[in-house]
PDB file of C-alpha atoms in Angstrom:
ATOM      1  CA  ILE A   1       0.000   0.000   0.000  1.00 84.00           C
ATOM      2  CA  ALA A   2       2.810   2.422   0.887  1.00 89.00           C
ATOM      3  CA  ASP A   3       4.532   1.668  -2.432  1.00 90.00           C
ATOM      4  CA  LEU A   4       1.352   2.445  -4.382  1.00 92.00           C
ATOM      5  CA  HIS A   5       1.212   5.922  -2.835  1.00 93.00           C
ATOM      6  CA  ARG A   6       4.949   6.475  -2.516  1.00 93.00           C
ATOM      7  CA  SER A   7       5.076   9.732  -4.511  1.00 94.00           C
ATOM      8  CA  GLU A   8       2.293  11.258  -2.408  1.00 95.00           C
ATOM      9  CA  ILE A   9       4.024  10.153   0.808  1.00 96.00           C
ATOM     10  CA  LEU A  10       7.320  11.684  -0.284  1.00 96.00           C
ATOM     11  CA  LEU A  11       5.436  14.886  -1.047  1.00 96.00           C
ATOM     12  CA  ALA A  12       3.781  14.743   2.376  1.00 96.00           C
ATOM     13  CA  ALA A  13       7.243  14.499   3.960  1.00 97.00           C
ATOM     14  CA  LYS A  14       7.751  18.120   2.850  1.00 96.00           C
ATOM     15  CA  SER A  15       4.406  19.366   4.133  1.00 97.00           C
ATOM     16  CA  VAL A  16       4.257  22.458   6.347  1.00 97.00           C
ATOM     17  CA  ASP A  17       2.108  20.461   8.763  1.00 97.00           C
ATOM     18  CA  PRO A  18       4.261  18.448  11.217  1.00 97.00           C
ATOM     19  CA  LYS A  19       1.455  15.938  11.734  1.00 97.00           C
ATOM     20  CA  VAL A  20       1.503  15.136   8.037  1.00 97.00           C
ATOM     21  CA  ARG A  21       5.317  14.883   8.040  1.00 97.00           C
ATOM     22  CA  ARG A  22       5.143  12.475  10.988  1.00 97.00           C
ATOM     23  CA  LEU A  23       2.633  10.261   9.159  1.00 96.00           C
ATOM     24  CA  ALA A  24       4.852  10.381   6.089  1.00 97.00           C
ATOM     25  CA  ALA A  25       7.819   9.114   8.123  1.00 97.00           C
ATOM     26  CA  ILE A  26       5.754   6.229   9.462  1.00 96.00           C
ATOM     27  CA  PHE A  27       4.567   5.231   6.003  1.00 95.00           C
ATOM     28  CA  LEU A  28       8.037   5.513   4.478  1.00 96.00           C
ATOM     29  CA  SER A  29       9.124   2.793   6.890  1.00 94.00           C
ATOM     30  CA  MET A  30       6.588   0.498   5.227  1.00 94.00           C
ATOM     31  CA  ALA A  31       7.704   1.215   1.660  1.00 93.00           C
ATOM     32  CA  THR A  32      10.235  -0.809  -0.291  1.00 93.00           C
ATOM     33  CA  PRO A  33      13.664   0.491   0.811  1.00 93.00           C
ATOM     34  CA  ASP A  34      15.588   2.659  -1.635  1.00 94.00           C
ATOM     35  CA  GLU A  35      17.906   5.674  -1.561  1.00 95.00           C
ATOM     36  CA  VAL A  36      15.130   8.237  -2.024  1.00 95.00           C
ATOM     37  CA  THR A  37      13.107   6.845   0.870  1.00 96.00           C
ATOM     38  CA  LEU A  38      16.146   6.712   3.152  1.00 97.00           C
ATOM     39  CA  GLU A  39      17.223  10.238   2.231  1.00 97.00           C
ATOM     40  CA  SER A  40      13.771  11.571   3.038  1.00 97.00           C
ATOM     41  CA  LEU A  41      13.864   9.907   6.465  1.00 98.00           C
ATOM     42  CA  ILE A  42      17.353  11.244   7.147  1.00 98.00           C
ATOM     43  CA  GLN A  43      16.091  14.755   6.448  1.00 97.00           C
ATOM     44  CA  LEU A  44      13.073  14.225   8.695  1.00 98.00           C
ATOM     45  CA  SER A  45      15.350  12.997  11.490  1.00 97.00           C
ATOM     46  CA  SER A  46      16.527  16.583  11.994  1.00 96.00           C
ATOM     47  CA  ASP A  47      13.049  18.104  11.700  1.00 97.00           C
ATOM     48  CA  ASP A  48      12.016  21.030  13.917  1.00 96.00           C
ATOM     49  CA  SER A  49       9.182  18.910  15.319  1.00 97.00           C
ATOM     50  CA  LEU A  50      10.221  16.343  17.912  1.00 97.00           C
ATOM     51  CA  ASP A  51       7.324  14.068  16.987  1.00 97.00           C
ATOM     52  CA  VAL A  52       8.557  13.996  13.407  1.00 98.00           C
ATOM     53  CA  ARG A  53      12.085  13.231  14.601  1.00 98.00           C
ATOM     54  CA  TYR A  54      10.873  10.366  16.772  1.00 97.00           C
ATOM     55  CA  ALA A  55       9.035   8.820  13.835  1.00 97.00           C
ATOM     56  CA  ALA A  56      11.949   9.275  11.430  1.00 98.00           C
ATOM     57  CA  ILE A  57      14.627   7.849  13.746  1.00 98.00           C
ATOM     58  CA  ALA A  58      12.385   4.894  14.521  1.00 97.00           C
ATOM     59  CA  ALA A  59      11.714   4.340  10.808  1.00 97.00           C
ATOM     60  CA  ILE A  60      15.303   4.418   9.536  1.00 97.00           C
ATOM     61  CA  PRO A  61      16.147   0.811  10.564  1.00 97.00           C
ATOM     62  CA  ALA A  62      13.293  -0.418   8.371  1.00 96.00           C
ATOM     63  CA  VAL A  63      14.907   0.917   5.191  1.00 96.00           C
ATOM     64  CA  THR A  64      18.640   0.415   5.719  1.00 96.00           C
ATOM     65  CA  ASP A  65      21.024  -2.229   7.026  1.00 94.00           C
ATOM     66  CA  GLY A  66      23.505  -0.164   9.028  1.00 94.00           C
ATOM     67  CA  THR A  67      25.942   0.432   6.178  1.00 95.00           C
ATOM     68  CA  ASN A  68      24.717   3.895   5.184  1.00 97.00           C
ATOM     69  CA  GLU A  69      26.985   6.449   6.855  1.00 96.00           C
ATOM     70  CA  ASP A  70      24.515   9.329   6.641  1.00 97.00           C
ATOM     71  CA  ALA A  71      21.776   7.259   8.259  1.00 97.00           C
ATOM     72  CA  ASN A  72      24.150   6.148  11.018  1.00 98.00           C
ATOM     73  CA  LYS A  73      25.212   9.743  11.636  1.00 97.00           C
ATOM     74  CA  ALA A  74      21.578  10.813  11.965  1.00 98.00           C
ATOM     75  CA  ILE A  75      21.014   8.121  14.578  1.00 98.00           C
ATOM     76  CA  LEU A  76      24.222   8.969  16.456  1.00 98.00           C
ATOM     77  CA  LEU A  77      23.267  12.638  16.493  1.00 97.00           C
ATOM     78  CA  ALA A  78      19.949  11.751  18.103  1.00 97.00           C
ATOM     79  CA  LEU A  79      21.751   9.482  20.568  1.00 97.00           C
ATOM     80  CA  SER A  80      23.904  12.401  21.683  1.00 96.00           C
ATOM     81  CA  GLU A  81      20.912  14.476  22.819  1.00 96.00           C
ATOM     82  CA  THR A  82      20.960  13.226  26.397  1.00 94.00           C
ATOM     83  CA  SER A  83      18.366  15.729  27.620  1.00 95.00           C
ATOM     84  CA  ASN A  84      15.614  13.964  25.660  1.00 96.00           C
ATOM     85  CA  PRO A  85      15.036  10.376  26.895  1.00 96.00           C
ATOM     86  CA  SER A  86      12.343   9.770  24.274  1.00 96.00           C
ATOM     87  CA  LEU A  87      14.793  10.514  21.479  1.00 97.00           C
ATOM     88  CA  ILE A  88      17.428   8.425  23.253  1.00 97.00           C
ATOM     89  CA  ARG A  89      14.900   5.573  23.369  1.00 97.00           C
ATOM     90  CA  ASP A  90      14.357   5.520  19.609  1.00 97.00           C
ATOM     91  CA  ALA A  91      18.004   6.152  18.743  1.00 98.00           C
ATOM     92  CA  SER A  92      19.350   3.455  21.073  1.00 97.00           C
ATOM     93  CA  HIS A  93      16.781   1.047  19.680  1.00 97.00           C
ATOM     94  CA  ALA A  94      17.974   1.851  16.142  1.00 98.00           C
ATOM     95  CA  VAL A  95      21.594   1.329  17.224  1.00 98.00           C
ATOM     96  CA  GLY A  96      20.738  -2.146  18.463  1.00 96.00           C
ATOM     97  CA  LEU A  97      18.828  -3.067  15.332  1.00 97.00           C
ATOM     98  CA  LEU A  98      21.507  -1.847  12.929  1.00 97.00           C
ATOM     99  CA  LYS A  99      24.483  -2.949  15.081  1.00 97.00           C
ATOM    100  CA  ILE A 100      26.149   0.486  14.951  1.00 97.00           C
ATOM    101  CA  GLN A 101      29.389  -0.076  16.861  1.00 96.00           C
ATOM    102  CA  GLU A 102      30.333   3.607  16.600  1.00 97.00           C
ATOM    103  CA  ALA A 103      27.618   4.274  19.156  1.00 98.00           C
ATOM    104  CA  VAL A 104      29.539   2.552  21.975  1.00 97.00           C
ATOM    105  CA  PRO A 105      31.186   5.752  23.348  1.00 97.00           C
ATOM    106  CA  LEU A 106      27.800   7.491  23.387  1.00 98.00           C
ATOM    107  CA  LEU A 107      26.246   4.532  25.157  1.00 98.00           C
ATOM    108  CA  ALA A 108      29.011   4.753  27.756  1.00 97.00           C
ATOM    109  CA  ASN A 109      28.052   8.380  28.405  1.00 97.00           C
ATOM    110  CA  LEU A 110      24.401   7.409  28.720  1.00 97.00           C
ATOM    111  CA  LEU A 111      25.240   4.745  31.279  1.00 97.00           C
ATOM    112  CA  LYS A 112      26.888   7.455  33.389  1.00 95.00           C
ATOM    113  CA  SER A 113      23.930   9.789  32.961  1.00 94.00           C
ATOM    114  CA  ASP A 114      21.869  10.957  35.915  1.00 93.00           C
ATOM    115  CA  GLU A 115      18.724  10.093  33.959  1.00 94.00           C
ATOM    116  CA  PRO A 116      17.583   6.526  34.824  1.00 94.00           C
ATOM    117  CA  LEU A 117      15.835   6.091  31.472  1.00 96.00           C
ATOM    118  CA  ASN A 118      19.046   6.879  29.613  1.00 97.00           C
ATOM    119  CA  LYS A 119      20.836   4.160  31.585  1.00 96.00           C
ATOM    120  CA  ARG A 120      18.069   1.703  30.804  1.00 97.00           C
ATOM    121  CA  TYR A 121      18.036   2.427  27.069  1.00 97.00           C
ATOM    122  CA  ALA A 122      21.839   2.288  26.859  1.00 98.00           C
ATOM    123  CA  ALA A 123      21.904  -1.097  28.596  1.00 97.00           C
ATOM    124  CA  GLN A 124      19.176  -2.447  26.297  1.00 97.00           C
ATOM    125  CA  SER A 125      21.129  -1.254  23.280  1.00 98.00           C
ATOM    126  CA  ALA A 126      24.299  -2.896  24.634  1.00 97.00           C
ATOM    127  CA  LYS A 127      22.337  -6.124  25.040  1.00 96.00           C
ATOM    128  CA  ALA A 128      21.351  -5.999  21.376  1.00 96.00           C
ATOM    129  CA  LEU A 129      24.910  -5.206  20.257  1.00 97.00           C
ATOM    130  CA  GLY A 130      26.277  -8.240  22.074  1.00 95.00           C
ATOM    131  CA  PRO A 131      30.045  -8.614  21.561  1.00 95.00           C
ATOM    132  CA  LEU A 132      30.224  -5.285  19.724  1.00 96.00           C
ATOM    133  CA  ALA A 133      29.507  -3.632  23.083  1.00 96.00           C
ATOM    134  CA  SER A 134      32.356  -5.387  24.923  1.00 95.00           C
ATOM    135  CA  PRO A 135      34.060  -2.052  25.809  1.00 96.00           C
ATOM    136  CA  LEU A 136      30.982  -1.305  27.940  1.00 96.00           C
ATOM    137  CA  ALA A 137      31.300  -4.409  30.135  1.00 95.00           C
ATOM    138  CA  GLY A 138      33.193  -2.645  32.912  1.00 95.00           C
ATOM    139  CA  GLU A 139      30.840   0.329  33.102  1.00 96.00           C
ATOM    140  CA  LEU A 140      27.808  -1.944  32.953  1.00 96.00           C
ATOM    141  CA  LYS A 141      29.103  -3.842  35.979  1.00 96.00           C
ATOM    142  CA  ASN A 142      29.771  -0.574  37.832  1.00 95.00           C
ATOM    143  CA  GLN A 143      26.230   0.584  37.140  1.00 95.00           C
ATOM    144  CA  MET A 144      24.733  -2.743  38.201  1.00 95.00           C
ATOM    145  CA  ASP A 145      26.662  -2.664  41.476  1.00 94.00           C
ATOM    146  CA  GLY A 146      25.771   0.957  42.119  1.00 93.00           C
ATOM    147  CA  THR A 147      22.017   0.945  41.556  1.00 91.00           C
ATOM    148  CA  GLU A 148      19.194  -0.170  43.824  1.00 93.00           C
ATOM    149  CA  ASP A 149      16.746  -0.283  40.919  1.00 92.00           C
ATOM    150  CA  GLN A 150      16.080  -4.007  40.550  1.00 94.00           C
ATOM    151  CA  ASP A 151      14.598  -3.675  37.065  1.00 94.00           C
ATOM    152  CA  LEU A 152      17.677  -1.803  35.888  1.00 94.00           C
ATOM    153  CA  LYS A 153      19.915  -4.416  37.519  1.00 95.00           C
ATOM    154  CA  GLU A 154      18.215  -7.157  35.526  1.00 96.00           C
ATOM    155  CA  ILE A 155      18.501  -5.236  32.256  1.00 96.00           C
ATOM    156  CA  ILE A 156      22.198  -4.598  32.868  1.00 96.00           C
ATOM    157  CA  ARG A 157      22.795  -8.202  33.893  1.00 96.00           C
ATOM    158  CA  SER A 158      21.245  -9.440  30.651  1.00 95.00           C
ATOM    159  CA  ALA A 159      23.412  -7.000  28.688  1.00 96.00           C
ATOM    160  CA  ILE A 160      26.555  -8.298  30.373  1.00 96.00           C
ATOM    161  CA  THR A 161      25.461 -11.878  29.685  1.00 95.00           C
ATOM    162  CA  SER A 162      24.917 -11.030  26.022  1.00 95.00           C
ATOM    163  CA  ILE A 163      28.405  -9.566  25.768  1.00 94.00           C
ATOM    164  CA  GLN A 164      30.047 -12.467  27.592  1.00 91.00           C
ATOM    165  CA  GLN A 165      28.295 -15.111  25.533  1.00 84.00           C
ATOM    166  CA  HIS A 166      29.547 -13.471  22.330  1.00 59.00           C
ATOM    167  CA  THR A 167      26.098 -13.716  20.808  1.00 46.00           C
ATOM    168  CA  SER A 168      23.661 -10.935  20.049  1.00 44.00           C
ATOM    169  CA  ILE A 169      20.200 -11.002  21.580  1.00 45.00           C
ATOM    170  CA  PRO A 170      17.372 -11.171  18.993  1.00 46.00           C
ATOM    171  CA  ASP A 171      16.287  -7.719  17.866  1.00 41.00           C
ATOM    172  CA  GLY A 172      12.699  -8.128  19.057  1.00 38.00           C
ATOM    173  CA  GLU A 173      13.862  -8.333  22.680  1.00 43.00           C
ATOM    174  CA  ILE A 174      15.783  -5.096  23.069  1.00 41.00           C
ATOM    175  CA  LEU A 175      12.984  -2.610  23.789  1.00 40.00           C
ATOM    176  CA  PRO A 176       9.267  -2.476  24.336  1.00 39.00           C
ATOM    177  CA  PRO A 177       8.105  -1.057  21.001  1.00 35.00           C
ATOM    178  CA  PRO A 178       7.573   2.732  21.174  1.00 38.00           C
ATOM    179  CA  VAL A 179       4.307   4.025  19.767  1.00 38.00           C
ATOM    180  CA  SER A 180       5.843   5.162  16.524  1.00 38.00           C
ATOM    181  CA  SER A 181       8.997   3.085  16.368  1.00 38.00           C
ATOM    182  CA  ASN A 182      10.086  -0.006  14.509  1.00 40.00           C
ATOM    183  CA  THR A 183      11.198  -3.141  16.209  1.00 36.00           C
ATOM    184  CA  THR A 184      12.643  -4.951  13.205  1.00 38.00           C
ATOM    185  CA  PRO A 185      12.521  -4.282   9.471  1.00 40.00           C
ATOM    186  CA  LYS A 186      10.841  -7.682   9.022  1.00 37.00           C
ATOM    187  CA  TYR A 187       7.768  -6.839  11.078  1.00 36.00           C
ATOM    188  CA  THR A 188       7.751  -3.002  10.841  1.00 38.00           C
ATOM    189  CA  ASN A 189       6.666  -0.752  13.723  1.00 41.00           C
ATOM    190  CA  LEU A 190       3.247  -2.323  14.125  1.00 38.00           C
ATOM    191  CA  GLN A 191       3.963  -5.528  16.056  1.00 37.00           C
ATOM    192  CA  THR A 192       6.940  -7.361  17.493  1.00 37.00           C
ATOM    193  CA  GLU A 193       7.706 -10.902  16.464  1.00 40.00           C
ATOM    194  CA  GLY A 194       6.752 -12.079  19.931  1.00 44.00           C
ATOM    195  CA  ASN A 195       3.328 -10.449  19.702  1.00 44.00           C
ATOM    196  CA  LEU A 196       2.716 -12.051  16.345  1.00 37.00           C
ATOM    197  CA  ASN A 197       3.757 -15.474  17.582  1.00 46.00           C
ATOM    198  CA  GLN A 198       1.493 -15.157  20.622  1.00 47.00           C
ATOM    199  CA  GLU A 199      -1.406 -14.071  18.454  1.00 43.00           C
ATOM    200  CA  MET A 200      -0.957 -17.078  16.181  1.00 39.00           C
ATOM    201  CA  GLN A 201      -0.854 -19.429  19.157  1.00 47.00           C
ATOM    202  CA  ASN A 202      -4.054 -18.033  20.653  1.00 48.00           C
ATOM    203  CA  THR A 203      -6.120 -17.864  17.497  1.00 40.00           C
ATOM    204  CA  LYS A 204      -8.517 -20.629  16.522  1.00 38.00           C
ATOM    205  CA  SER A 205      -8.765 -19.401  12.977  1.00 40.00           C
ATOM    206  CA  THR A 206      -8.088 -21.731  10.071  1.00 36.00           C
ATOM    207  CA  VAL A 207      -6.028 -19.054   8.362  1.00 36.00           C
ATOM    208  CA  THR A 208      -2.385 -20.084   7.942  1.00 37.00           C
ATOM    209  CA  PRO A 209       0.210 -18.195  10.070  1.00 38.00           C
ATOM    210  CA  SER A 210       1.747 -16.378   7.114  1.00 39.00           C
ATOM    211  CA  LYS A 211      -1.655 -15.198   5.888  1.00 39.00           C
ATOM    212  CA  GLU A 212      -2.669 -14.219   9.400  1.00 40.00           C
ATOM    213  CA  ILE A 213       0.374 -11.977   9.744  1.00 37.00           C
ATOM    214  CA  LYS A 214      -0.463 -10.283   6.469  1.00 41.00           C
ATOM    215  CA  LEU A 215      -4.098  -9.794   7.484  1.00 41.00           C
ATOM    216  CA  THR A 216      -3.044  -8.399  10.863  1.00 41.00           C
ATOM    217  CA  ARG A 217      -0.775  -5.923   9.146  1.00 46.00           C
ATOM    218  CA  LEU A 218      -3.518  -4.961   6.724  1.00 47.00           C
ATOM    219  CA  TRP A 219      -6.132  -4.271   9.381  1.00 49.00           C
ATOM    220  CA  LEU A 220      -3.660  -2.084  11.268  1.00 50.00           C
ATOM    221  CA  ILE A 221      -2.289  -0.260   8.219  1.00 56.00           C
ATOM    222  CA  VAL A 222      -5.508   0.523   6.336  1.00 55.00           C
ATOM    223  CA  PRO A 223      -7.087   2.911   8.907  1.00 60.00           C
ATOM    224  CA  THR A 224      -3.849   4.863   9.210  1.00 63.00           C
ATOM    225  CA  LEU A 225      -3.480   4.992   5.432  1.00 63.00           C
ATOM    226  CA  VAL A 226      -6.984   6.410   5.108  1.00 59.00           C
ATOM    227  CA  VAL A 227      -6.056   9.176   7.564  1.00 62.00           C
ATOM    228  CA  VAL A 228      -2.853  10.114   5.768  1.00 61.00           C
ATOM    229  CA  LEU A 229      -4.560  10.111   2.368  1.00 64.00           C
ATOM    230  CA  LEU A 230      -7.254  12.422   3.721  1.00 63.00           C
ATOM    231  CA  CYS A 231      -4.516  14.690   5.077  1.00 63.00           C
ATOM    232  CA  LEU A 232      -2.810  14.664   1.681  1.00 65.00           C
ATOM    233  CA  TYR A 233      -6.083  15.454  -0.054  1.00 59.00           C
ATOM    234  CA  GLY A 234      -6.722  18.380   2.245  1.00 61.00           C
ATOM    235  CA  TRP A 235      -3.182  19.609   1.903  1.00 58.00           C
ATOM    236  CA  LYS A 236      -3.322  19.538  -1.901  1.00 56.00           C
ATOM    237  CA  LYS A 237      -6.746  21.207  -1.929  1.00 54.00           C
ATOM    238  CA  PHE A 238      -5.689  24.198   0.147  1.00 54.00           C
ATOM    239  CA  ASN A 239      -2.210  24.662  -1.261  1.00 56.00           C
TER     240      ASN A 239
END
């Protein structure tokens, strides 16, 4: 669906309305990856609207594989903004998905941050990086020993285990999915693999699992697509 309306979505990414730009970023994450789509998301990642930035940073992992330097720089820039835990959340999630090793020094700074959420997101990202985050092992242990937050202790412990085992933790486990973020390129930002598996186990439908996933996606995508198309129609009509 996103591919069918790709030109309109790219146009919406340049709208004066931040709500429309945010929707465009979300839909670009569902389109077939290419350079134009990625470039549009990179531009949106530095948007004046924070909501647009959240959506763009969360969408980038869906259309690249971690080898695009400009995309990585956009994510690292967001990861450096320590005063905004929500942006740190999406950026650290993207780092884990794309295995961006250059983020390790920034993650070290986040672990030392006074903001508990920053510590949590940094540890979750380190867990996803696995052996790539080995330089963080010492600081992770210091943070685990120095905190009384039991939830944070467990997150840090799992990160250390991931590093020591020299295996990366599956992408779907690194963060609870943010409202507008992607968990993995395979399943987009709508559902995690775990949610889909649970849904298939609980259903009594005769639909096959692969068809069920597609139908689930469709029912979630269509209402949002209707909204964005209405926004595009209104935008074209009055401009």
